[in-house]
Short mmCIF file of C-alpha atoms and ligand atoms in Angstrom, two decimals:
data_model
loop_
_atom_site.label_atom_id
_atom_site.label_comp_id
_atom_site.label_asym_id
_atom_site.label_seq_id
_atom_site.Cartn_x
_atom_site.Cartn_y
_atom_site.Cartn_z
CA UNK A 1254 58.01 -21.14 -13.03
CA UNK A 1255 60.57 -20.19 -15.71
CA UNK A 1256 58.75 -19.29 -19.15
CA UNK A 1257 60.77 -20.81 -21.62
CA UNK A 1258 60.16 -20.67 -25.35
CA UNK A 1259 61.88 -22.13 -28.36
CA UNK A 1260 62.52 -20.26 -31.61
CA UNK A 1261 62.61 -22.50 -34.24
CA UNK A 1262 63.82 -22.14 -37.81
CA UNK A 1263 66.49 -22.72 -40.23
CA UNK A 1264 68.64 -19.67 -39.45
CA UNK A 1265 70.89 -20.07 -42.66
CA UNK A 1266 71.81 -17.41 -41.59
CA UNK A 1267 70.22 -15.64 -38.47
CA UNK A 1268 69.27 -12.15 -39.56
CA UNK A 1269 68.48 -8.83 -37.98
CA UNK A 1270 64.71 -9.90 -38.70
CA UNK A 1271 65.39 -12.95 -36.43
CA UNK A 1272 67.20 -10.76 -33.68
CA UNK A 1273 64.04 -8.51 -33.54
CA UNK A 1274 61.86 -11.44 -32.87
CA UNK A 1275 64.23 -12.70 -30.09
CA UNK A 1276 64.31 -9.17 -28.77
CA UNK A 1277 60.54 -8.90 -28.37
CA UNK A 1278 60.37 -12.55 -27.29
CA UNK A 1279 62.83 -11.51 -24.34
CA UNK A 1280 60.01 -9.42 -22.99
CA UNK A 1281 57.68 -12.24 -22.76
CA UNK A 1282 59.87 -15.17 -21.86
CA UNK A 1283 62.53 -15.73 -19.40
CA UNK A 1284 64.75 -17.87 -21.79
CA UNK A 1285 64.60 -18.26 -25.41
CA UNK A 1286 66.32 -21.47 -26.98
CA UNK A 1287 66.87 -20.74 -30.74
CA UNK A 1288 66.36 -24.25 -32.26
CA UNK A 1289 68.51 -24.78 -35.39
CA UNK A 1290 66.48 -27.27 -37.50
CA UNK A 1291 68.85 -29.68 -39.35
CA UNK A 1292 66.95 -29.91 -42.71
CA UNK A 1293 68.53 -32.38 -45.14
CA UNK A 1294 66.11 -31.35 -48.07
CA UNK A 1295 67.38 -27.59 -48.08
CA UNK A 1296 70.43 -26.72 -49.97
CA UNK A 1297 72.36 -24.34 -47.39
CA UNK A 1298 74.93 -21.80 -47.04
CA UNK A 1299 76.16 -22.36 -43.61
CA UNK A 1300 76.64 -25.83 -41.88
CA UNK A 1301 74.71 -26.38 -38.77
CA UNK A 1302 77.73 -25.79 -36.44
CA UNK A 1303 78.42 -22.32 -38.26
CA UNK A 1304 74.71 -21.27 -37.77
CA UNK A 1305 74.95 -21.97 -34.10
CA UNK A 1306 78.20 -20.29 -33.75
CA UNK A 1307 76.85 -17.24 -35.27
CA UNK A 1308 73.94 -17.10 -32.98
CA UNK A 1309 76.07 -17.83 -30.00
CA UNK A 1310 78.28 -14.72 -31.01
CA UNK A 1311 75.26 -12.50 -31.44
CA UNK A 1312 73.99 -13.47 -27.66
CA UNK A 1313 77.51 -14.09 -26.10
CA UNK A 1314 76.42 -11.22 -23.54
CA UNK A 1315 72.92 -12.53 -23.10
CA UNK A 1316 72.59 -15.69 -20.87
CA UNK A 1317 68.87 -15.80 -21.52
CA UNK A 1318 69.32 -16.79 -25.21
CA UNK A 1319 71.29 -20.10 -26.46
CA UNK A 1320 71.23 -21.95 -29.62
CA UNK A 1321 70.80 -25.70 -30.12
CA UNK A 1322 70.60 -27.69 -33.22
CA UNK A 1323 67.65 -30.35 -33.35
CA UNK A 1324 66.52 -33.03 -35.84
CA UNK A 1325 63.32 -34.14 -34.35
CA UNK A 1326 59.71 -32.83 -34.36
CA UNK A 1327 59.49 -29.22 -33.22
CA UNK A 1328 57.13 -30.03 -30.30
CA UNK A 1329 59.50 -32.94 -29.06
CA UNK A 1330 62.32 -30.34 -29.23
CA UNK A 1331 60.19 -28.13 -27.15
CA UNK A 1332 59.65 -30.65 -24.61
CA UNK A 1333 63.39 -31.77 -24.43
CA UNK A 1334 64.31 -28.27 -23.40
CA UNK A 1335 61.41 -27.70 -21.13
CA UNK A 1336 59.83 -25.16 -23.28
CA UNK A 1337 56.18 -24.42 -23.02
CA UNK A 1338 56.02 -22.14 -26.06
CA UNK A 1339 57.01 -21.95 -29.62
CA UNK A 1340 57.89 -18.58 -30.76
CA UNK A 1341 57.76 -17.42 -34.58
CA UNK A 1342 57.81 -14.31 -36.50
CA UNK A 1343 55.32 -13.15 -39.03
CA UNK A 1344 56.36 -10.75 -41.95
CA UNK A 1345 53.45 -10.84 -44.27
CA UNK A 1346 50.39 -12.78 -45.62
CA UNK A 1347 52.47 -15.53 -47.14
CA UNK A 1348 54.17 -16.22 -43.54
CA UNK A 1349 50.47 -15.94 -42.00
CA UNK A 1350 49.20 -19.12 -43.99
CA UNK A 1351 52.21 -21.00 -43.27
CA UNK A 1352 52.53 -20.07 -39.51
CA UNK A 1353 48.85 -20.85 -39.07
CA UNK A 1354 49.17 -24.29 -40.59
CA UNK A 1355 52.27 -25.14 -38.54
CA UNK A 1356 50.60 -23.72 -35.29
CA UNK A 1357 47.55 -26.07 -35.94
CA UNK A 1358 49.53 -29.06 -36.66
CA UNK A 1359 52.07 -28.71 -33.73
CA UNK A 1360 48.73 -27.96 -31.42
CA UNK A 1361 47.45 -31.49 -32.60
CA UNK A 1362 50.77 -33.05 -32.02
CA UNK A 1363 51.16 -31.48 -28.34
CA UNK A 1364 48.44 -29.49 -27.02
CA UNK A 1365 50.55 -28.32 -24.07
CA UNK A 1366 52.63 -26.40 -26.15
CA UNK A 1367 51.46 -22.81 -27.11
CA UNK A 1368 52.68 -20.89 -30.28
CA UNK A 1369 53.39 -17.24 -30.12
CA UNK A 1370 53.55 -15.37 -33.30
CA UNK A 1371 54.91 -11.80 -33.29
CA UNK A 1372 54.76 -9.25 -35.83
CA UNK A 1373 57.88 -7.85 -37.43
CA UNK A 1374 58.39 -4.11 -37.47
CA UNK A 1375 57.93 -2.51 -40.81
CA UNK A 1376 61.62 -1.86 -41.41
CA UNK A 1377 62.67 -5.53 -41.28
CA UNK A 1378 59.87 -6.90 -43.04
CA UNK A 1379 61.67 -7.27 -46.18
CA UNK A 1380 64.59 -9.29 -44.60
CA UNK A 1381 64.87 -13.20 -45.27
CA UNK A 1382 67.72 -15.68 -44.97
CA UNK A 1383 67.16 -16.57 -48.62
CA UNK A 1384 67.57 -12.90 -49.67
CA UNK A 1385 70.89 -12.49 -47.51
CA UNK A 1386 72.30 -15.76 -49.18
CA UNK A 1387 71.49 -14.35 -52.53
CA UNK A 1388 73.20 -11.16 -51.79
CA UNK A 1389 76.18 -13.01 -50.36
CA UNK A 1390 76.55 -15.34 -53.38
CA UNK A 1391 76.56 -12.29 -55.81
CA UNK A 1392 79.19 -10.51 -53.67
CA UNK A 1393 76.91 -7.88 -52.21
CA UNK A 1394 77.19 -6.28 -48.81
CA UNK A 1395 75.03 -8.21 -46.41
CA UNK A 1396 75.86 -6.19 -43.36
CA UNK A 1397 72.72 -4.08 -43.34
CA UNK A 1398 70.68 -7.47 -42.71
CA UNK A 1399 72.75 -9.03 -40.20
CA UNK A 1400 72.90 -8.41 -36.34
CA UNK A 1401 75.59 -5.60 -35.35
CA UNK A 1402 79.17 -6.66 -35.66
CA UNK A 1403 78.25 -9.98 -37.57
CA UNK A 1404 80.43 -10.56 -40.90
CA UNK A 1405 78.77 -13.49 -42.82
CA UNK A 1406 81.88 -14.23 -44.36
CA UNK A 1407 83.38 -15.16 -41.09
CA UNK A 1408 81.01 -18.20 -40.78
CA UNK A 1409 80.94 -19.42 -44.46
CA UNK A 1410 83.23 -22.40 -44.76
P1 LIG B 1871 61.96 -21.43 -41.42
O1 LIG B 1871 62.81 -22.18 -42.34
O2 LIG B 1871 61.27 -22.30 -40.41
O3 LIG B 1871 60.81 -20.42 -42.01
P2 LIG B 1871 63.58 -19.21 -40.80
O4 LIG B 1871 64.96 -19.25 -40.26
O5 LIG B 1871 63.47 -18.43 -42.24
O6 LIG B 1871 63.03 -20.56 -40.58
O7 LIG B 1871 62.56 -18.21 -39.93
C1 LIG B 1871 62.61 -18.61 -38.55
C2 LIG B 1871 61.40 -17.80 -38.01
O8 LIG B 1871 61.75 -16.34 -38.17
C3 LIG B 1871 60.11 -17.70 -38.80
O9 LIG B 1871 59.09 -17.67 -37.86
C4 LIG B 1871 60.02 -16.67 -39.62
O10 LIG B 1871 58.69 -16.19 -40.20
C5 LIG B 1871 60.68 -15.61 -38.81
N1 LIG B 1871 61.31 -14.47 -39.67
C6 LIG B 1871 62.28 -14.73 -40.60
N2 LIG B 1871 62.70 -13.58 -40.84
C7 LIG B 1871 62.05 -12.66 -40.31
C8 LIG B 1871 61.95 -11.12 -40.21
N3 LIG B 1871 62.68 -10.42 -41.16
N4 LIG B 1871 61.12 -10.65 -39.31
C9 LIG B 1871 60.40 -11.25 -38.41
N5 LIG B 1871 60.43 -12.78 -38.55
C10 LIG B 1871 61.11 -13.32 -39.52
#
């Protein structure tokens, strides 16, 4: 049986840190579906379709990864795409508390879906989407934090 994981998040935008999680995830799973959660309460930089376009551009040559938007429960989205696993990345102690709570809630909602959390290599710990958005808004160079060849400006509408 194919091992499929979803990698859920906001991905506003998808960063080098996210790319590292996917790279490690591909060692464990046959396919990864990056789930772009549509969150109405967060003020975003990129509209959902541009978040998807960016991720699709990163994985144009990698058929094992695709990006899909979702606006339902993460465990229901996992079911929908036939995934048995939820992949998440862990940077620090703040992430830890949050990820543990999410894991427990999702476990209660659907015990058949396992959460797998991967540690971030130290050089990527400081990268966050909110940090990248801030740098972008103040006119700084975001390319050191983005996947190779990705210019954030190409996706901002
Ligand atoms: P959310 O809004 O759900 O936190 P994000 O898009 O910020 O969504 O992050 C999605 C996942 O990627 C989360 O598990 C988060 O911890 C992880 N992540 C974010 N940045 C990094 C990073 N630099 N290294 C590893 N994991 C990361």
